[in-house]
Coordinates of N, CA and C in Angstrom, one line a residue:
M25 N -24.1 68.9 56.4 CA -23.3 69.7 57.3 C -24.1 70.9 57.9
K26 N -24.8 71.6 57.0 CA -25.6 72.8 57.4 C -26.6 72.4 58.5
Q27 N -27.3 71.3 58.2 CA -28.4 70.8 59.1 C -27.7 70.4 60.4
N28 N -26.6 69.7 60.4 CA -25.9 69.3 61.6 C -25.5 70.5 62.4
L29 N -24.9 71.5 61.8 CA -24.5 72.7 62.5 C -25.6 73.4 63.1
S30 N -26.7 73.6 62.4 CA -27.9 74.3 63.0 C -28.4 73.5 64.2
E31 N -28.4 72.2 64.1 CA -28.9 71.3 65.2 C -28.0 71.5 66.4
L32 N -26.7 71.5 66.2 CA -25.7 71.7 67.3 C -26.0 73.0 68.0
I33 N -26.1 74.1 67.1 CA -26.3 75.4 67.7 C -27.6 75.5 68.5
C34 N -28.7 75.0 67.9 CA -30.0 75.1 68.5 C -29.9 74.3 69.8
T35 N -29.3 73.2 69.9 CA -29.3 72.4 71.1 C -28.5 73.1 72.2
R36 N -27.3 73.7 71.8 CA -26.5 74.4 72.7 C -27.2 75.6 73.3
L37 N -27.8 76.4 72.5 CA -28.4 77.6 72.9 C -29.6 77.3 73.8
C38 N -30.4 76.3 73.5 CA -31.5 75.9 74.3 C -31.0 75.4 75.7
H39 N -29.9 74.6 75.7 CA -29.3 74.1 76.9 C -28.9 75.3 77.8
D40 N -28.4 76.4 77.2 CA -27.9 77.5 78.0 C -28.9 78.4 78.5
I41 N -30.2 78.3 78.0 CA -31.2 79.2 78.5 C -32.4 78.5 79.3
I42 N -32.5 77.2 79.1 CA -33.6 76.5 79.6 C -33.7 76.5 81.1
G43 N -32.6 76.5 81.8 CA -32.7 76.5 83.3 C -33.3 77.8 83.8
N44 N -32.9 78.9 83.2 CA -33.5 80.2 83.7 C -34.9 80.4 83.2
I45 N -35.3 79.8 82.0 CA -36.6 79.9 81.6 C -37.5 79.1 82.6
G46 N -37.0 78.0 83.0 CA -37.7 77.2 84.0 C -37.9 77.9 85.3
A47 N -36.8 78.7 85.7 CA -36.9 79.4 87.0 C -38.0 80.5 86.9
V48 N -38.0 81.2 85.7 CA -39.1 82.2 85.5 C -40.5 81.6 85.5
A49 N -40.6 80.4 84.9 CA -41.9 79.7 84.9 C -42.3 79.4 86.4
N50 N -41.4 78.9 87.2 CA -41.7 78.6 88.5 C -42.1 79.8 89.3
A51 N -41.4 80.9 89.1 CA -41.7 82.1 89.8 C -43.1 82.6 89.5
V52 N -43.5 82.5 88.2 CA -44.8 82.9 87.7 C -45.9 82.0 88.4
E53 N -45.6 80.7 88.5 CA -46.5 79.8 89.1 C -46.7 80.2 90.6
L54 N -45.7 80.5 91.3 CA -45.8 81.0 92.7 C -46.7 82.2 92.8
L55 N -46.5 83.1 91.8 CA -47.3 84.4 91.8 C -48.8 84.0 91.6
E56 N -49.0 83.1 90.7 CA -50.4 82.7 90.4 C -51.1 82.1 91.6
E57 N -50.3 81.4 92.5 CA -50.8 80.8 93.7 C -51.2 81.9 94.7
G58 N -50.6 83.1 94.6 CA -51.0 84.2 95.4 C -50.4 84.2 96.8
D59 N -49.4 83.4 97.1 CA -48.8 83.3 98.4 C -47.8 84.4 98.5
M60 N -48.1 85.5 99.2 CA -47.3 86.7 99.3 C -46.0 86.5 100.2
D61 N -46.0 85.3 100.9 CA -44.9 85.0 101.8 C -43.6 84.9 101.0
F62 N -43.8 84.5 99.7 CA -42.6 84.2 98.8 C -42.4 85.4 97.9
L63 N -43.0 86.5 98.1 CA -42.9 87.6 97.1 C -41.4 88.1 96.9
D64 N -40.7 88.3 98.0 CA -39.3 88.7 97.9 C -38.5 87.7 97.1
D65 N -38.7 86.4 97.4 CA -38.0 85.3 96.7 C -38.4 85.3 95.2
I66 N -39.6 85.6 94.9 CA -40.1 85.6 93.5 C -39.5 86.7 92.8
K67 N -39.4 87.9 93.4 CA -38.8 89.1 92.8 C -37.3 88.8 92.5
S68 N -36.6 88.2 93.4 CA -35.2 87.8 93.2 C -35.0 86.9 92.1
I69 N -35.8 85.8 92.0 CA -35.7 84.8 91.0 C -36.0 85.5 89.6
L70 N -37.0 86.3 89.5 CA -37.3 87.0 88.2 C -36.2 87.9 87.8
K71 N -35.7 88.7 88.8 CA -34.6 89.6 88.4 C -33.4 88.9 87.9
T72 N -33.0 87.9 88.7 CA -31.8 87.2 88.3 C -31.9 86.4 87.0
S73 N -33.0 85.7 86.9 CA -33.2 84.9 85.7 C -33.4 85.7 84.4
S74 N -34.2 86.8 84.5 CA -34.4 87.7 83.4 C -33.1 88.3 83.0
G75 N -32.2 88.7 84.0 CA -30.9 89.3 83.7 C -30.0 88.3 82.9
V76 N -30.0 87.1 83.4 CA -29.2 86.0 82.7 C -29.7 85.8 81.3
L77 N -31.0 85.6 81.1 CA -31.5 85.4 79.8 C -31.2 86.5 78.9
S78 N -31.4 87.8 79.3 CA -31.1 88.9 78.5 C -29.7 89.0 78.0
A79 N -28.8 88.8 79.0 CA -27.3 88.8 78.7 C -26.9 87.7 77.7
R80 N -27.4 86.5 78.0 CA -27.0 85.4 77.1 C -27.6 85.6 75.7
M81 N -28.9 86.0 75.6 CA -29.5 86.1 74.3 C -28.9 87.2 73.5
K82 N -28.5 88.3 74.1 CA -27.8 89.4 73.4 C -26.4 88.9 72.8
F83 N -25.7 88.1 73.7 CA -24.5 87.6 73.2 C -24.7 86.6 72.1
F84 N -25.6 85.7 72.2 CA -25.9 84.7 71.2 C -26.3 85.4 69.9
R85 N -27.1 86.4 70.0 CA -27.5 87.2 68.8 C -26.3 87.7 68.0
L86 N -25.3 88.3 68.7 CA -24.1 88.8 68.0 C -23.2 87.7 67.5
A87 N -23.0 86.6 68.3 CA -22.1 85.6 68.0 C -22.6 84.6 66.9
F88 N -23.9 84.3 66.9 CA -24.5 83.3 66.0 C -25.4 83.9 65.0
G89 N -25.9 85.2 65.2 CA -26.9 85.8 64.3 C -26.3 86.3 63.0
L90 N -27.2 86.9 62.2 CA -26.7 87.5 61.0 C -25.9 88.8 61.3
N91 N -25.0 89.1 60.4 CA -24.1 90.3 60.6 C -25.0 91.5 60.7
N92 N -24.6 92.4 61.6 CA -25.3 93.7 61.7 C -24.4 94.8 62.2
A93 N -24.9 96.0 62.2 CA -24.0 97.2 62.5 C -23.4 97.1 63.9
N94 N -24.1 96.4 64.8 CA -23.6 96.3 66.2 C -22.2 95.6 66.3
L95 N -21.9 94.8 65.3 CA -20.6 94.2 65.3 C -19.4 95.2 65.1
E96 N -19.8 96.4 64.7 CA -18.7 97.5 64.6 C -18.7 98.4 65.8
N97 N -19.6 98.1 66.8 CA -19.6 98.9 68.0 C -18.8 98.3 69.1
Q98 N -17.6 98.8 69.3 CA -16.7 98.2 70.2 C -17.2 98.2 71.7
D99 N -17.8 99.2 72.1 CA -18.4 99.3 73.4 C -19.5 98.2 73.6
M100 N -20.3 98.1 72.6 CA -21.4 97.1 72.7 C -20.8 95.7 72.7
L101 N -19.9 95.4 71.9 CA -19.3 94.1 71.9 C -18.6 93.8 73.2
K102 N -17.9 94.7 73.7 CA -17.2 94.5 75.0 C -18.2 94.3 76.1
D103 N -19.2 95.2 76.2 CA -20.2 95.1 77.3 C -21.0 93.8 77.2
T104 N -21.4 93.4 75.9 CA -22.2 92.2 75.7 C -21.4 91.0 76.2
A105 N -20.1 90.9 75.8 CA -19.3 89.8 76.2 C -19.1 89.8 77.7
K106 N -18.8 90.9 78.3 CA -18.7 91.0 79.8 C -19.9 90.5 80.5
D107 N -21.1 91.0 80.0 CA -22.4 90.6 80.6 C -22.6 89.1 80.5
Y108 N -22.2 88.5 79.3 CA -22.4 87.1 79.1 C -21.5 86.3 80.1
L109 N -20.2 86.7 80.2 CA -19.3 86.0 81.1 C -19.8 86.1 82.6
S110 N -20.4 87.2 82.9 CA -20.9 87.4 84.3 C -22.0 86.3 84.6
T111 N -22.7 85.8 83.6 CA -23.7 84.8 83.8 C -23.1 83.4 84.0
L112 N -21.8 83.3 83.7 CA -21.1 81.9 83.9 C -20.3 81.8 85.1
G113 N -19.7 82.9 85.6 CA -18.9 82.8 86.8 C -19.8 83.0 88.0
N114 N -19.1 83.1 89.1 CA -19.8 83.4 90.4 C -19.1 84.5 91.1
R115 N -19.6 84.9 92.2 CA -19.0 86.1 92.9 C -17.6 85.8 93.4
S116 N -17.4 84.6 93.9 CA -16.1 84.2 94.4 C -15.0 83.9 93.3
C117 N -15.5 83.5 92.2 CA -14.6 83.2 91.0 C -15.2 83.7 89.7
P118 N -15.2 85.0 89.6 CA -15.8 85.6 88.4 C -15.0 85.4 87.1
L119 N -15.6 85.4 86.0 CA -15.0 85.4 84.7 C -14.9 86.8 84.2
Q120 N -13.7 87.3 84.0 CA -13.5 88.7 83.6 C -13.0 88.8 82.2
L121 N -13.1 90.0 81.6 CA -12.7 90.2 80.2 C -11.8 91.4 80.1
D122 N -10.8 91.3 79.3 CA -9.9 92.4 79.0 C -10.0 92.5 77.4
W123 N -10.7 93.5 77.0 CA -11.0 93.7 75.5 C -10.3 94.9 75.0
T124 N -9.4 94.7 74.1 CA -8.7 95.8 73.4 C -9.4 95.9 72.0
F125 N -9.3 97.0 71.4 CA -10.0 97.3 70.1 C -9.8 96.1 69.1
V126 N -10.9 95.7 68.5 CA -10.9 94.6 67.5 C -11.5 95.0 66.3
D127 N -10.9 94.9 65.1 CA -11.4 95.2 63.8 C -12.8 94.4 63.7
A128 N -13.8 95.1 63.1 CA -15.1 94.5 63.0 C -15.1 93.2 62.3
K129 N -14.2 93.0 61.4 CA -14.2 91.7 60.6 C -13.8 90.5 61.6
Y130 N -13.3 90.8 62.7 CA -13.0 89.7 63.7 C -14.0 89.7 64.8
A131 N -15.0 90.5 64.8 CA -15.9 90.6 65.9 C -16.6 89.2 66.3
K132 N -17.1 88.5 65.3 CA -17.8 87.3 65.5 C -16.8 86.2 66.0
V133 N -15.7 86.1 65.4 CA -14.7 85.1 65.8 C -14.2 85.4 67.2
A134 N -14.1 86.7 67.6 CA -13.7 87.0 68.9 C -14.7 86.5 69.9
L135 N -16.0 86.8 69.6 CA -17.1 86.4 70.6 C -17.1 84.9 70.7
L136 N -17.0 84.2 69.6 CA -17.0 82.7 69.6 C -15.8 82.2 70.3
G137 N -14.7 82.8 70.1 CA -13.5 82.4 70.8 C -13.6 82.6 72.3
I138 N -14.3 83.7 72.8 CA -14.6 83.9 74.2 C -15.4 82.7 74.7
M139 N -16.4 82.4 74.0 CA -17.4 81.3 74.4 C -16.6 80.0 74.5
C140 N -15.8 79.7 73.5 CA -15.0 78.4 73.5 C -14.1 78.4 74.8
I141 N -13.4 79.5 75.0 CA -12.5 79.5 76.2 C -13.2 79.4 77.5
A142 N -14.3 80.2 77.6 CA -15.1 80.1 78.8 C -15.6 78.7 79.1
D143 N -15.8 77.9 78.1 CA -16.3 76.5 78.3 C -15.3 75.6 78.9
I144 N -14.0 76.0 78.8 CA -13.0 75.1 79.4 C -12.5 75.6 80.7
L145 N -12.9 76.8 81.1 CA -12.4 77.3 82.4 C -13.3 76.7 83.6
I146 N -12.6 76.4 84.7 CA -13.3 75.8 85.8 C -13.7 76.8 86.9
R147 N -12.7 77.6 87.3 CA -13.0 78.5 88.4 C -12.5 79.9 88.1
G148 N -13.4 80.6 87.3 CA -13.1 82.0 87.0 C -11.9 82.2 86.1
G149 N -11.3 83.4 86.2 CA -10.2 83.7 85.3 C -10.5 84.8 84.4
Q150 N -9.5 85.2 83.7 CA -9.6 86.4 82.7 C -9.4 85.9 81.3
I151 N -10.2 86.4 80.4 CA -10.1 86.2 79.0 C -9.7 87.5 78.3
S152 N -8.7 87.5 77.5 CA -8.2 88.7 76.9 C -8.4 88.6 75.4
V153 N -8.9 89.7 74.8 CA -9.1 89.8 73.4 C -8.2 91.0 72.9
R154 N -7.2 90.8 72.1 CA -6.3 91.9 71.7 C -5.8 91.7 70.3
P155 N -5.3 92.8 69.7 CA -4.7 92.6 68.4 C -3.4 91.7 68.5
Y156 N -3.1 91.0 67.4 CA -1.9 90.2 67.4 C -1.4 90.1 66.0
Q157 N -0.2 90.6 65.7 CA 0.4 90.6 64.4 C -0.7 91.1 63.4
N158 N -1.1 90.2 62.4 CA -2.0 90.6 61.4 C -3.5 90.3 61.7
G159 N -3.8 89.9 63.0 CA -5.1 89.5 63.3 C -5.4 89.8 64.8
I160 N -6.0 88.9 65.5 CA -6.3 89.0 66.9 C -6.0 87.8 67.7
M161 N -5.9 87.9 69.0 CA -5.6 86.8 69.9 C -6.7 86.8 70.9
V162 N -7.3 85.6 71.2 CA -8.2 85.4 72.3 C -7.7 84.4 73.2
V163 N -7.3 84.7 74.5 CA -6.6 83.8 75.3 C -7.0 84.0 76.8
H164 N -6.9 82.9 77.6 CA -7.2 83.1 79.0 C -5.9 83.3 79.7
N165 N -6.0 83.8 81.0 CA -4.8 84.1 81.7 C -4.1 82.8 82.2
E166 N -2.8 82.9 82.4 CA -2.0 81.7 82.6 C -2.3 80.9 83.8
D167 N -2.8 81.6 84.9 CA -3.1 80.9 86.1 C -4.5 80.4 86.2
A168 N -5.3 80.5 85.2 CA -6.7 80.1 85.2 C -6.7 78.5 85.3
Q169 N -7.7 78.0 86.0 CA -7.9 76.6 86.1 C -8.7 76.1 84.9
V170 N -8.3 75.1 84.2 CA -9.0 74.6 83.0 C -9.3 73.1 83.2
S171 N -10.3 72.6 82.5 CA -10.7 71.2 82.4 C -9.7 70.6 81.4
A172 N -8.9 69.7 81.9 CA -7.9 69.0 81.0 C -8.6 68.3 79.9
D173 N -9.7 67.6 80.2 CA -10.4 66.8 79.2 C -11.0 67.7 78.1
K174 N -11.6 68.8 78.5 CA -12.2 69.8 77.6 C -11.1 70.4 76.7
V175 N -10.0 70.7 77.3 CA -8.9 71.3 76.5 C -8.5 70.3 75.4
I176 N -8.3 69.0 75.7 CA -7.9 68.0 74.7 C -9.0 67.9 73.6
Q177 N -10.3 67.9 74.0 CA -11.4 67.9 73.0 C -11.4 69.1 72.1
L178 N -11.1 70.3 72.8 CA -11.1 71.5 72.0 C -10.0 71.5 71.0
K179 N -8.8 71.1 71.4 CA -7.7 71.0 70.5 C -7.9 70.0 69.3
E180 N -8.5 68.9 69.7 CA -8.8 67.9 68.7 C -9.8 68.4 67.6
A181 N -10.8 69.1 68.1 CA -11.8 69.7 67.2 C -11.2 70.7 66.3
V182 N -10.4 71.6 66.8 CA -9.8 72.6 66.0 C -8.8 72.0 65.0
N183 N -8.0 71.0 65.4 CA -7.0 70.4 64.5 C -7.7 69.6 63.4
S184 N -8.8 68.9 63.8 CA -9.4 68.0 62.8 C -10.5 68.7 62.0
G185 N -11.0 69.8 62.5 CA -12.1 70.5 61.9 C -13.4 69.9 62.1
E186 N -13.5 68.9 63.0 CA -14.7 68.2 63.2 C -15.1 68.2 64.7
V187 N -16.4 68.3 65.1 CA -16.8 68.3 66.5 C -17.8 67.2 66.7
G188 N -18.1 66.4 65.7 CA -19.0 65.3 65.8 C -20.4 65.8 66.2
E189 N -21.1 65.1 67.1 CA -22.5 65.5 67.5 C -22.5 66.1 68.9
N190 N -21.4 66.6 69.4 CA -21.4 67.1 70.7 C -21.8 68.6 70.7
A191 N -23.0 68.9 71.2 CA -23.5 70.2 71.1 C -22.8 71.2 72.0
Q192 N -22.0 70.7 73.0 CA -21.2 71.5 73.8 C -20.2 72.3 73.0
F193 N -19.8 71.7 71.8 CA -18.8 72.4 70.9 C -19.5 73.1 69.7
A194 N -20.7 73.5 69.9 CA -21.4 74.2 68.8 C -20.7 75.5 68.5
A195 N -20.1 76.2 69.5 CA -19.4 77.4 69.2 C -18.1 77.1 68.4
V196 N -17.5 76.0 68.7 CA -16.3 75.6 67.9 C -16.7 75.3 66.5
A197 N -17.8 74.5 66.3 CA -18.2 74.2 65.0 C -18.5 75.4 64.1
Y198 N -19.2 76.4 64.7 CA -19.6 77.6 64.0 C -18.3 78.4 63.7
L199 N -17.5 78.5 64.7 CA -16.2 79.2 64.5 C -15.4 78.6 63.3
L200 N -15.3 77.3 63.3 CA -14.5 76.7 62.2 C -15.2 76.9 60.8
K201 N -16.5 77.0 60.8 CA -17.2 77.3 59.5 C -17.0 78.7 59.1
L202 N -17.0 79.7 60.1 CA -16.7 81.1 59.7 C -15.3 81.2 59.2
I203 N -14.3 80.5 59.8 CA -12.9 80.6 59.4 C -12.8 80.1 57.9
K204 N -13.5 79.0 57.7 CA -13.4 78.4 56.3 C -14.1 79.3 55.3
D205 N -15.2 79.9 55.6 CA -16.0 80.8 54.7 C -15.3 82.1 54.4
T206 N -14.6 82.6 55.4 CA -13.9 83.9 55.2 C -12.5 83.8 54.8
G207 N -11.9 82.6 54.8 CA -10.5 82.4 54.4 C -9.5 82.8 55.5
M208 N -10.0 83.0 56.7 CA -9.1 83.3 57.8 C -8.3 82.0 58.2
Q209 N -7.3 82.3 58.9 CA -6.5 81.2 59.5 C -6.7 81.2 61.0
I210 N -6.7 80.0 61.6 CA -6.9 79.8 63.0 C -5.7 79.0 63.6
Y211 N -5.2 79.5 64.7 CA -4.1 78.8 65.3 C -4.4 78.7 66.8
M212 N -4.1 77.5 67.4 CA -4.2 77.4 68.8 C -2.8 77.8 69.4
V213 N -2.9 78.6 70.5 CA -1.7 79.0 71.2 C -1.7 78.5 72.6
N214 N -0.6 78.1 73.1 CA -0.5 77.4 74.4 C 0.6 77.9 75.2
G215 N 0.9 79.2 75.2 CA 2.0 79.8 75.9 C 1.5 80.3 77.3
A216 N 1.3 81.6 77.4 CA 0.8 82.2 78.7 C -0.7 82.0 78.7
G217 N -1.2 80.8 78.8 CA -2.6 80.6 78.7 C -3.0 80.0 77.3
L218 N -4.1 79.3 77.3 CA -4.6 78.7 76.0 C -5.5 79.6 75.3
G219 N -5.4 79.6 74.0 CA -6.4 80.4 73.2 C -6.2 80.3 71.8
F220 N -6.7 81.3 71.0 CA -6.7 81.3 69.6 C -6.0 82.5 69.0
V221 N -5.5 82.3 67.8 CA -5.1 83.5 67.0 C -5.8 83.4 65.7
F222 N -6.4 84.5 65.3 CA -7.2 84.5 64.1 C -6.5 85.6 63.2
E223 N -6.2 85.1 61.9 CA -5.5 86.0 61.0 C -6.2 85.9 59.6

């Protein structure tokens, strides 16, 4: 199980950064060719791609990495999650975040919950992280468009505790492992938007 989980996570993270790494490599290649006609385009590519890579790697470090003091820094968690979501949405349909104070013990599950929900959204929307009873709730806004197939797969994975070999659900797999290891409870909510409750 440990090997399978690490393979899922590695595959997913590589998938999420490889496109922008390729863009940086292409920009460097154009620079090496010395054609200054493309200089403005090269600058734009490097700026955009390096920004996406930085935002995603910071998020992945907090969500999947070893625990560290940054998980207690509310501003850093919120800003890191917002920056990550900005790499997924677009200008016309951005992904937004409403983050209310979260106890540090829920920081990683909150980030993974954000990632899981972002994966099912089609055209922007807002994800909210807020206290709920004895834990926290991570949920998207009611009017957000979602992929019906991905919602079904997400619910099946949470209910069964299994994600198979689908690297798209690496965040779900790691989330379920954290829940099991910490003794937390996880519930799917489907009222004003789909999401999770962690207690």
